[in-house]
Every structure is written in C-alpha cells, then in structure tokens.
Amino acid sequence: MATPEATAMIGAAQLNQDTVGLEIASPGDGGFDMNWWPVALSGEVGPEQIIDRHFLGGDVVIWRTASGLAQVSTAYCAHLGAHLGEGRVVGETIECAFHNWCFGQDGNCRYIPAPHDHIPASAKIFGYPTAEKWGIIWAFNGDVPSYEVPSPPFVNADSYDILADHAGGSDIAPFYAPISNIFDLQHFEFVHRFPGAVLSPDNLPDRPELDIGPHHMAYRQTMGGGVFGHLKVWGTNGLTATYIDEETRVITEIFVFATAPRPNGTGFDAYQVLFRRKKNDSPEDRAKGRAQLEKAWAAQLYVASQDDVVLRRPHFRMRNFTKADRWLKQFIEYVRDYPRADPGGSFQ
C-alpha cells in the first residue's frame, strides 16, 4: 500500500502534468508524422500532367503516368537540381526539362540521353509511397506505409457515389486540432449545441473505452437519436466516421476527413469525402445522389464553421486537463509520441 507521502507525490506529479501541459513538437522538428497525407484531388492531375505543391518542408511534383497512375515525388532533379515541375511525363517516368533525365515512380533514374553515358548509382529523387483513393491523391511519409489509406468500414466503393473536395483549413491551428475534436466531448455541447451531448466519457451510455493502436484511435458509441457511430483516427491527421440507424441497421452517414500542415509549419489544409449509397446507376439516380451529397456537404461545412470560430486564432495549449478531458488528453499523448520521419528531406 502506498504511503500518504507517496500518494501525495503521485498526485502532485499528475497535477503538474495536467497544469503545465503536454508539448507536441512542431512539424519538421525531428521529422514529420508518418501519415498518409492528402496532397491533391484526383481531378487536379489530368492524364500525363504534372502539378507541384509544397509538402512537408519541401517541394513535390504530383504527376500521372501514361498508364494513369498517380505519383508524388520530390521536385528537384538529381542531376543539377532543376525543378521537375517544368518537365513532362514520358511513359511511366517524369522527364527533367534541363537535360532530359527521366525518373520512375520509385525515384530511380531510368534514362540519360547523353550518348555512351552511364546512370550514376546515386541519381535518385524520392518517390513517396502514393495511393489514389476516394477522389484524393495521398502520399505516405515514409519508405513503406505502416497502415492503409483511411477507409470507412462497411464500404464497397462501387456501391457509393462520393464527393471529394477541399474543406478549408486554418492559418494558425495545428493540423491535428480538428481531429482532436472527436475526443473533446464537451465541445459538442458548447460549440455545436448538439442535443443530448454528453460532457464526459464516463457518462456515455455504452461506457466505451478507446481502441488505441500504433497508428489509430477509435471508439464505437450510441450517439443519441437512435444513431450508432464508429469514429476512427488514422495516424494523426485522418478521420473516418460511420453512423448507423440502430433500428434499421442502415448506414445513414459516412465521411472521410484528413488534414495536412501548411508550408510554414503552422496551420493546415483540409480535405473531405462524403458518401451516398447508390440506388441504381441511372442518370436520374446519379443526379439525385449529387444533390444529396451537395446538401450534406453544406451541412458539414456549417458544422465546421462553428469550429472555425474557435480555431481561427488560438494559442493552442494542452494543459489544465480535467476528468472530462480524459479522451482528449489520451489523444494529445498519442500525437506527441507518434513516430516521425523525413525521407524526402535530403532530396530537397
């Protein structure tokens, strides 16, 4: 049994942690979180097209091969450093406009046009592991993905219409701030005025515990109004939410949400995908589905605008946690301890 003195020391240590707060390193300090990051909408990169973006402390090119595959690569040629955004796509490679060196999706130089010349072993750019899903092009910050692209359960892509688009962002709040909201139960009452909102995890009707893994945090919970929700964070920047009618067991709403840090390391850009189950593949049903998705999008933006009010100009601090903040604190600790890397940094 702990002595009163030991108990007091433990209590003081806990109080100090809750009061002083938890520190999360800024993006780029020790690398960037090893996430699937959204970098562009699928429709922004046409056949054999190249666009460029700032990404995780450097520049990347997002290009589509002749066979239609999307690829995210560091933007500077391994020869003399010309920007590959000025080049072109040749087959399954991207060609530098300066001396026509060609690089594959894996980053290796595939071709040098100079006669009788050999390809240096170190002639490489970095090809981020790239996936195209839900109308978004994603890049994984690492050599090998450690989890799959955020995907809601129960979804067969062929059975759903989807609407993917940019979903705003913030100039100040960190990229994980909007993700943290699903663990901040109090804000559902005070920011969104949701009817029947519960202020503490201990008061939820199902008394769920968080499912926490190396690359996810999730919970399943009766949300009120006869709706059951499954919410899951992927990495530190992705969220999937699925809501099911408890009586009919019909899925009523599905969405994917993901963020990426802005170039200066402060603020974020957001992407969102909404889903609507198809009735059939007729033009009438497609038009109806589009209208329903646009209506749902407007509703989502309205809810997001309520968060914008408090995320517009905060000094985002993580301290003075209370018992009701238990889940939120667990999420902040998860983000703090999440693995980082910068595989593309040496290619900039």
CSV table of N, CA and C in Angstrom, one decimal, residues 20-131:
chain,number,residue,atom,x,y,z
A,20,VAL,N,0.9,22.1,-16.2
A,20,VAL,CA,2.0,22.6,-17.1
A,20,VAL,C,1.7,22.3,-18.5
A,21,GLY,N,1.1,21.1,-18.8
A,21,GLY,CA,0.7,20.7,-20.1
A,21,GLY,C,1.6,19.8,-20.8
A,22,LEU,N,1.1,19.3,-22.0
A,22,LEU,CA,1.8,18.4,-22.9
A,22,LEU,C,2.4,19.2,-24.0
A,23,GLU,N,3.6,18.9,-24.4
A,23,GLU,CA,4.3,19.6,-25.5
A,23,GLU,C,4.3,18.7,-26.7
A,24,ILE,N,3.9,19.2,-27.9
A,24,ILE,CA,4.0,18.5,-29.1
A,24,ILE,C,4.9,19.3,-30.0
A,25,ALA,N,5.9,18.6,-30.5
A,25,ALA,CA,6.9,19.3,-31.4
A,25,ALA,C,6.2,19.8,-32.7
A,26,SER,N,6.7,20.9,-33.2
A,26,SER,CA,6.2,21.5,-34.4
A,26,SER,C,6.5,20.6,-35.6
A,27,PRO,N,5.7,20.6,-36.6
A,27,PRO,CA,6.0,19.8,-37.9
A,27,PRO,C,7.4,20.2,-38.4
A,28,GLY,N,8.2,19.2,-38.7
A,28,GLY,CA,9.6,19.4,-39.1
A,28,GLY,C,10.6,19.3,-38.0
A,29,ASP,N,10.2,19.4,-36.8
A,29,ASP,CA,11.1,19.2,-35.7
A,29,ASP,C,11.3,17.7,-35.4
A,30,GLY,N,12.4,17.2,-35.9
A,30,GLY,CA,12.6,15.7,-35.7
A,30,GLY,C,11.8,14.9,-36.8
A,31,GLY,N,11.4,15.6,-37.9
A,31,GLY,CA,10.7,15.0,-39.0
A,31,GLY,C,9.2,15.4,-39.0
A,32,PHE,N,8.5,14.6,-39.8
A,32,PHE,CA,7.0,14.8,-39.9
A,32,PHE,C,6.3,13.5,-39.6
A,33,ASP,N,5.1,13.6,-39.1
A,33,ASP,CA,4.4,12.4,-38.7
A,33,ASP,C,4.3,11.4,-39.9
A,34,MET,N,4.5,10.2,-39.6
A,34,MET,CA,4.4,9.1,-40.6
A,34,MET,C,3.0,8.8,-40.9
A,35,ASN,N,2.3,9.6,-41.7
A,35,ASN,CA,0.9,9.5,-42.0
A,35,ASN,C,0.7,9.4,-43.5
A,36,TRP,N,-0.5,9.0,-43.9
A,36,TRP,CA,-0.9,9.2,-45.3
A,36,TRP,C,-1.5,10.6,-45.3
A,37,TRP,N,-0.8,11.5,-46.1
A,37,TRP,CA,-1.2,12.9,-46.2
A,37,TRP,C,-1.9,13.2,-47.5
A,38,PRO,N,-3.0,13.9,-47.5
A,38,PRO,CA,-3.7,14.3,-48.7
A,38,PRO,C,-2.8,15.4,-49.4
A,39,VAL,N,-2.6,15.2,-50.7
A,39,VAL,CA,-1.8,16.2,-51.4
A,39,VAL,C,-2.5,16.9,-52.5
A,40,ALA,N,-3.5,16.2,-53.1
A,40,ALA,CA,-4.3,16.8,-54.2
A,40,ALA,C,-5.6,16.0,-54.4
A,41,LEU,N,-6.5,16.7,-55.1
A,41,LEU,CA,-7.7,15.9,-55.5
A,41,LEU,C,-7.3,15.2,-56.8
A,42,SER,N,-7.9,14.1,-57.0
A,42,SER,CA,-7.7,13.3,-58.2
A,42,SER,C,-7.9,14.1,-59.5
A,43,GLY,N,-8.9,14.9,-59.5
A,43,GLY,CA,-9.3,15.7,-60.7
A,43,GLY,C,-8.3,16.8,-61.0
A,44,GLU,N,-7.4,17.1,-60.0
A,44,GLU,CA,-6.4,18.2,-60.2
A,44,GLU,C,-5.2,17.8,-61.1
A,45,VAL,N,-5.1,16.4,-61.3
A,45,VAL,CA,-3.9,15.9,-62.0
A,45,VAL,C,-4.5,15.1,-63.2
A,46,GLY,N,-4.5,15.7,-64.4
A,46,GLY,CA,-5.0,15.0,-65.6
A,46,GLY,C,-4.0,14.0,-66.1
A,47,PRO,N,-4.4,13.4,-67.3
A,47,PRO,CA,-3.5,12.4,-67.9
A,47,PRO,C,-2.2,13.0,-68.3
A,48,GLU,N,-1.1,12.3,-67.9
A,48,GLU,CA,0.3,12.7,-68.2
A,48,GLU,C,0.5,14.2,-67.8
A,49,GLN,N,-0.1,14.6,-66.7
A,49,GLN,CA,0.1,16.0,-66.3
A,49,GLN,C,0.9,16.1,-65.0
A,50,ILE,N,1.6,17.2,-64.8
A,50,ILE,CA,2.4,17.4,-63.6
A,50,ILE,C,1.9,18.7,-62.9
A,51,ILE,N,1.7,18.6,-61.6
A,51,ILE,CA,1.5,19.8,-60.8
A,51,ILE,C,2.5,19.8,-59.7
A,52,ASP,N,2.7,20.9,-59.0
A,52,ASP,CA,3.7,20.9,-57.9
A,52,ASP,C,3.0,21.6,-56.7
A,53,ARG,N,3.5,21.1,-55.6
A,53,ARG,CA,2.9,21.6,-54.3
A,53,ARG,C,4.1,21.7,-53.3
A,54,HIS,N,3.9,22.5,-52.2
A,54,HIS,CA,4.8,22.4,-51.1
A,54,HIS,C,4.3,21.3,-50.2
A,55,PHE,N,5.2,20.5,-49.7
A,55,PHE,CA,4.8,19.3,-48.9
A,55,PHE,C,5.8,19.0,-47.9
A,56,LEU,N,5.5,19.0,-46.6
A,56,LEU,CA,6.3,18.6,-45.5
A,56,LEU,C,7.7,19.2,-45.6
A,57,GLY,N,7.8,20.5,-45.7
A,57,GLY,CA,9.1,21.2,-45.6
A,57,GLY,C,9.8,21.3,-46.9
A,58,GLY,N,9.2,20.8,-48.0
A,58,GLY,CA,9.9,20.9,-49.3
A,58,GLY,C,8.9,21.0,-50.5
A,59,ASP,N,9.4,20.9,-51.7
A,59,ASP,CA,8.5,20.9,-52.9
A,59,ASP,C,8.4,19.5,-53.4
A,60,VAL,N,7.2,19.1,-53.9
A,60,VAL,CA,7.0,17.9,-54.6
A,60,VAL,C,6.3,18.1,-55.9
A,61,VAL,N,6.4,17.2,-56.8
A,61,VAL,CA,5.6,17.1,-58.0
A,61,VAL,C,4.6,16.0,-57.9
A,62,ILE,N,3.4,16.2,-58.3
A,62,ILE,CA,2.4,15.2,-58.4
A,62,ILE,C,2.1,15.0,-59.8
A,63,TRP,N,2.3,13.8,-60.3
A,63,TRP,CA,2.2,13.5,-61.7
A,63,TRP,C,1.5,12.2,-62.0
A,64,ARG,N,1.0,12.1,-63.2
A,64,ARG,CA,0.3,10.9,-63.6
A,64,ARG,C,0.9,10.3,-64.8
A,65,THR,N,1.3,9.0,-64.7
A,65,THR,CA,2.0,8.3,-65.7
A,65,THR,C,1.0,8.0,-66.9
A,66,ALA,N,1.6,7.6,-68.0
A,66,ALA,CA,0.8,7.3,-69.2
A,66,ALA,C,-0.2,6.2,-69.0
A,67,SER,N,0.0,5.3,-68.0
A,67,SER,CA,-0.9,4.3,-67.7
A,67,SER,C,-2.0,4.8,-66.7
A,68,GLY,N,-1.8,6.0,-66.2
A,68,GLY,CA,-2.8,6.6,-65.3
A,68,GLY,C,-2.5,6.6,-63.9
A,69,LEU,N,-1.4,6.1,-63.5
A,69,LEU,CA,-1.0,6.0,-62.1
A,69,LEU,C,-0.5,7.4,-61.5
A,70,ALA,N,-1.0,7.7,-60.4
A,70,ALA,CA,-0.6,9.0,-59.7
A,70,ALA,C,0.7,8.7,-58.9
A,71,GLN,N,1.6,9.7,-58.9
A,71,GLN,CA,2.8,9.6,-58.1
A,71,GLN,C,3.2,10.9,-57.5
A,72,VAL,N,3.7,10.9,-56.3
A,72,VAL,CA,4.2,12.1,-55.6
A,72,VAL,C,5.7,11.9,-55.4
A,73,SER,N,6.5,12.8,-55.9
A,73,SER,CA,7.9,12.7,-55.9
A,73,SER,C,8.5,14.1,-55.5
A,74,THR,N,9.7,14.0,-54.9
A,74,THR,CA,10.5,15.2,-54.6
A,74,THR,C,10.7,16.0,-55.9
A,75,ALA,N,10.8,17.3,-55.9
A,75,ALA,CA,10.6,18.1,-57.1
A,75,ALA,C,11.9,18.4,-57.8
A,76,TYR,N,13.1,18.1,-57.2
A,76,TYR,CA,14.3,18.6,-57.8
A,76,TYR,C,15.1,17.5,-58.5
A,77,CYS,N,15.5,17.7,-59.7
A,77,CYS,CA,16.3,16.7,-60.4
A,77,CYS,C,17.6,16.3,-59.7
A,78,ALA,N,17.9,15.0,-59.8
A,78,ALA,CA,19.1,14.6,-59.1
A,78,ALA,C,20.4,15.0,-59.9
A,79,HIS,N,20.3,15.6,-61.0
A,79,HIS,CA,21.4,16.0,-61.8
A,79,HIS,C,21.9,17.3,-61.3
A,80,LEU,N,21.3,18.4,-61.8
A,80,LEU,CA,21.7,19.8,-61.4
A,80,LEU,C,20.6,20.5,-60.6
A,81,GLY,N,19.6,19.8,-60.2
A,81,GLY,CA,18.6,20.4,-59.3
A,81,GLY,C,17.5,21.2,-60.0
A,82,ALA,N,17.3,21.0,-61.3
A,82,ALA,CA,16.2,21.7,-62.0
A,82,ALA,C,14.9,21.2,-61.4
A,83,HIS,N,13.9,22.1,-61.4
A,83,HIS,CA,12.5,21.7,-60.8
A,83,HIS,C,11.8,20.9,-61.9
A,84,LEU,N,11.4,19.7,-61.4
A,84,LEU,CA,10.7,18.8,-62.3
A,84,LEU,C,9.3,19.2,-62.7
A,85,GLY,N,8.8,20.2,-62.0
A,85,GLY,CA,7.5,20.7,-62.4
A,85,GLY,C,7.5,21.4,-63.8
A,86,GLU,N,8.7,21.7,-64.3
A,86,GLU,CA,8.9,22.3,-65.6
A,86,GLU,C,9.1,21.2,-66.7
A,87,GLY,N,9.1,20.0,-66.3
A,87,GLY,CA,9.3,18.9,-67.2
A,87,GLY,C,8.1,18.3,-67.8
A,88,ARG,N,8.1,17.1,-68.2
A,88,ARG,CA,6.9,16.4,-68.8
A,88,ARG,C,7.0,14.9,-68.4
A,89,VAL,N,5.8,14.3,-68.6
A,89,VAL,CA,5.7,12.9,-68.4
A,89,VAL,C,6.0,12.1,-69.7
A,90,VAL,N,6.9,11.1,-69.6
A,90,VAL,CA,7.3,10.3,-70.7
A,90,VAL,C,7.0,8.9,-70.3
A,91,GLY,N,5.9,8.3,-70.8
A,91,GLY,CA,5.6,6.9,-70.4
A,91,GLY,C,5.3,6.8,-68.9
A,92,GLU,N,6.1,6.0,-68.3
A,92,GLU,CA,5.9,5.8,-66.8
A,92,GLU,C,7.0,6.6,-66.0
A,93,THR,N,7.6,7.6,-66.7
A,93,THR,CA,8.6,8.4,-66.0
A,93,THR,C,8.3,9.8,-66.1
A,94,ILE,N,9.0,10.6,-65.2
A,94,ILE,CA,8.9,12.1,-65.3
A,94,ILE,C,10.3,12.6,-65.8
A,95,GLU,N,10.2,13.4,-66.9
A,95,GLU,CA,11.5,13.9,-67.5
A,95,GLU,C,11.8,15.3,-67.1
A,96,CYS,N,13.1,15.5,-66.8
A,96,CYS,CA,13.5,16.9,-66.4
A,96,CYS,C,13.7,17.7,-67.7
A,97,ALA,N,13.3,18.9,-67.7
A,97,ALA,CA,13.4,19.8,-68.8
A,97,ALA,C,14.8,20.2,-69.2
A,98,PHE,N,15.7,20.1,-68.2
A,98,PHE,CA,17.1,20.6,-68.4
A,98,PHE,C,17.9,19.7,-69.3
A,99,HIS,N,18.1,18.5,-68.9
A,99,HIS,CA,18.9,17.5,-69.7
A,99,HIS,C,18.2,16.2,-70.0
A,100,ASN,N,16.9,16.2,-69.8
A,100,ASN,CA,16.0,15.1,-70.1
A,100,ASN,C,16.3,13.8,-69.4
A,101,TRP,N,16.8,13.9,-68.2
A,101,TRP,CA,16.9,12.8,-67.3
A,101,TRP,C,15.5,12.3,-66.9
A,102,CYS,N,15.3,11.0,-66.9
A,102,CYS,CA,14.0,10.5,-66.6
A,102,CYS,C,14.0,9.7,-65.3
A,103,PHE,N,13.0,9.9,-64.5
A,103,PHE,CA,12.9,9.2,-63.2
A,103,PHE,C,11.6,8.4,-63.1
A,104,GLY,N,11.7,7.2,-62.5
A,104,GLY,CA,10.5,6.4,-62.3
A,104,GLY,C,9.7,6.7,-61.1
A,105,GLN,N,8.6,6.0,-60.9
A,105,GLN,CA,7.8,6.2,-59.7
A,105,GLN,C,8.6,5.9,-58.4
A,106,ASP,N,9.6,5.0,-58.5
A,106,ASP,CA,10.4,4.6,-57.3
A,106,ASP,C,11.5,5.6,-57.0
A,107,GLY,N,11.6,6.6,-57.9
A,107,GLY,CA,12.6,7.7,-57.7
A,107,GLY,C,13.9,7.4,-58.5
A,108,ASN,N,14.1,6.2,-58.9
A,108,ASN,CA,15.4,5.9,-59.6
A,108,ASN,C,15.4,6.5,-61.0
A,109,CYS,N,16.6,7.0,-61.4
A,109,CYS,CA,16.8,7.5,-62.7
A,109,CYS,C,16.8,6.3,-63.7
A,110,ARG,N,15.9,6.4,-64.7
A,110,ARG,CA,15.7,5.3,-65.7
A,110,ARG,C,16.4,5.6,-67.0
A,111,TYR,N,16.7,6.8,-67.3
A,111,TYR,CA,17.3,7.1,-68.7
A,111,TYR,C,18.1,8.4,-68.6
A,112,ILE,N,19.2,8.4,-69.3
A,112,ILE,CA,20.0,9.6,-69.6
A,112,ILE,C,20.3,9.6,-71.1
A,113,PRO,N,19.9,10.7,-71.7
A,113,PRO,CA,20.0,10.7,-73.2
A,113,PRO,C,21.5,10.9,-73.7
A,114,ALA,N,22.4,11.5,-72.9
A,114,ALA,CA,23.7,11.7,-73.3
A,114,ALA,C,24.4,10.4,-73.8
A,115,PRO,N,24.9,10.4,-75.0
A,115,PRO,CA,25.4,9.1,-75.6
A,115,PRO,C,26.6,8.6,-74.8
A,116,HIS,N,26.6,7.2,-74.7
A,116,HIS,CA,27.7,6.5,-74.0
A,116,HIS,C,27.9,6.9,-72.6
A,117,ASP,N,26.8,7.5,-72.0
A,117,ASP,CA,26.9,7.9,-70.6
A,117,ASP,C,26.2,6.8,-69.7
A,118,HIS,N,26.7,6.7,-68.5
A,118,HIS,CA,26.0,5.7,-67.6
A,118,HIS,C,25.2,6.5,-66.5
A,119,ILE,N,24.3,5.8,-65.9
A,119,ILE,CA,23.5,6.5,-64.9
A,119,ILE,C,24.2,6.3,-63.5
A,120,PRO,N,24.5,7.4,-62.9
A,120,PRO,CA,25.1,7.3,-61.5
A,120,PRO,C,24.2,6.6,-60.6
A,121,ALA,N,24.8,5.8,-59.7
A,121,ALA,CA,24.1,5.0,-58.7
A,121,ALA,C,23.2,5.9,-57.8
A,122,SER,N,23.7,7.1,-57.6
A,122,SER,CA,23.0,8.0,-56.6
A,122,SER,C,22.0,8.9,-57.3
A,123,ALA,N,21.8,8.7,-58.6
A,123,ALA,CA,20.9,9.6,-59.4
A,123,ALA,C,19.5,9.2,-59.0
A,124,LYS,N,19.0,9.7,-58.0
A,124,LYS,CA,17.6,9.4,-57.5
A,124,LYS,C,16.9,10.6,-57.0
A,125,ILE,N,15.6,10.6,-57.1
A,125,ILE,CA,14.7,11.5,-56.4
A,125,ILE,C,14.0,10.6,-55.4
A,126,PHE,N,13.2,11.2,-54.5
A,126,PHE,CA,12.4,10.3,-53.6
A,126,PHE,C,11.0,10.2,-54.1
A,127,GLY,N,10.6,9.0,-54.3
A,127,GLY,CA,9.2,8.7,-54.7
A,127,GLY,C,8.4,8.3,-53.4
A,128,TYR,N,7.6,9.2,-53.0
A,128,TYR,CA,6.7,8.8,-51.8
A,128,TYR,C,5.8,7.7,-52.1
A,129,PRO,N,5.6,6.7,-51.3
A,129,PRO,CA,4.5,5.8,-51.5
A,129,PRO,C,3.2,6.5,-51.7
A,130,THR,N,2.6,6.2,-52.8
A,130,THR,CA,1.4,7.0,-53.3
A,130,THR,C,0.2,6.2,-53.5
A,131,ALA,N,-0.9,6.7,-53.1
A,131,ALA,CA,-2.2,5.9,-53.3
A,131,ALA,C,-3.2,6.9,-53.8
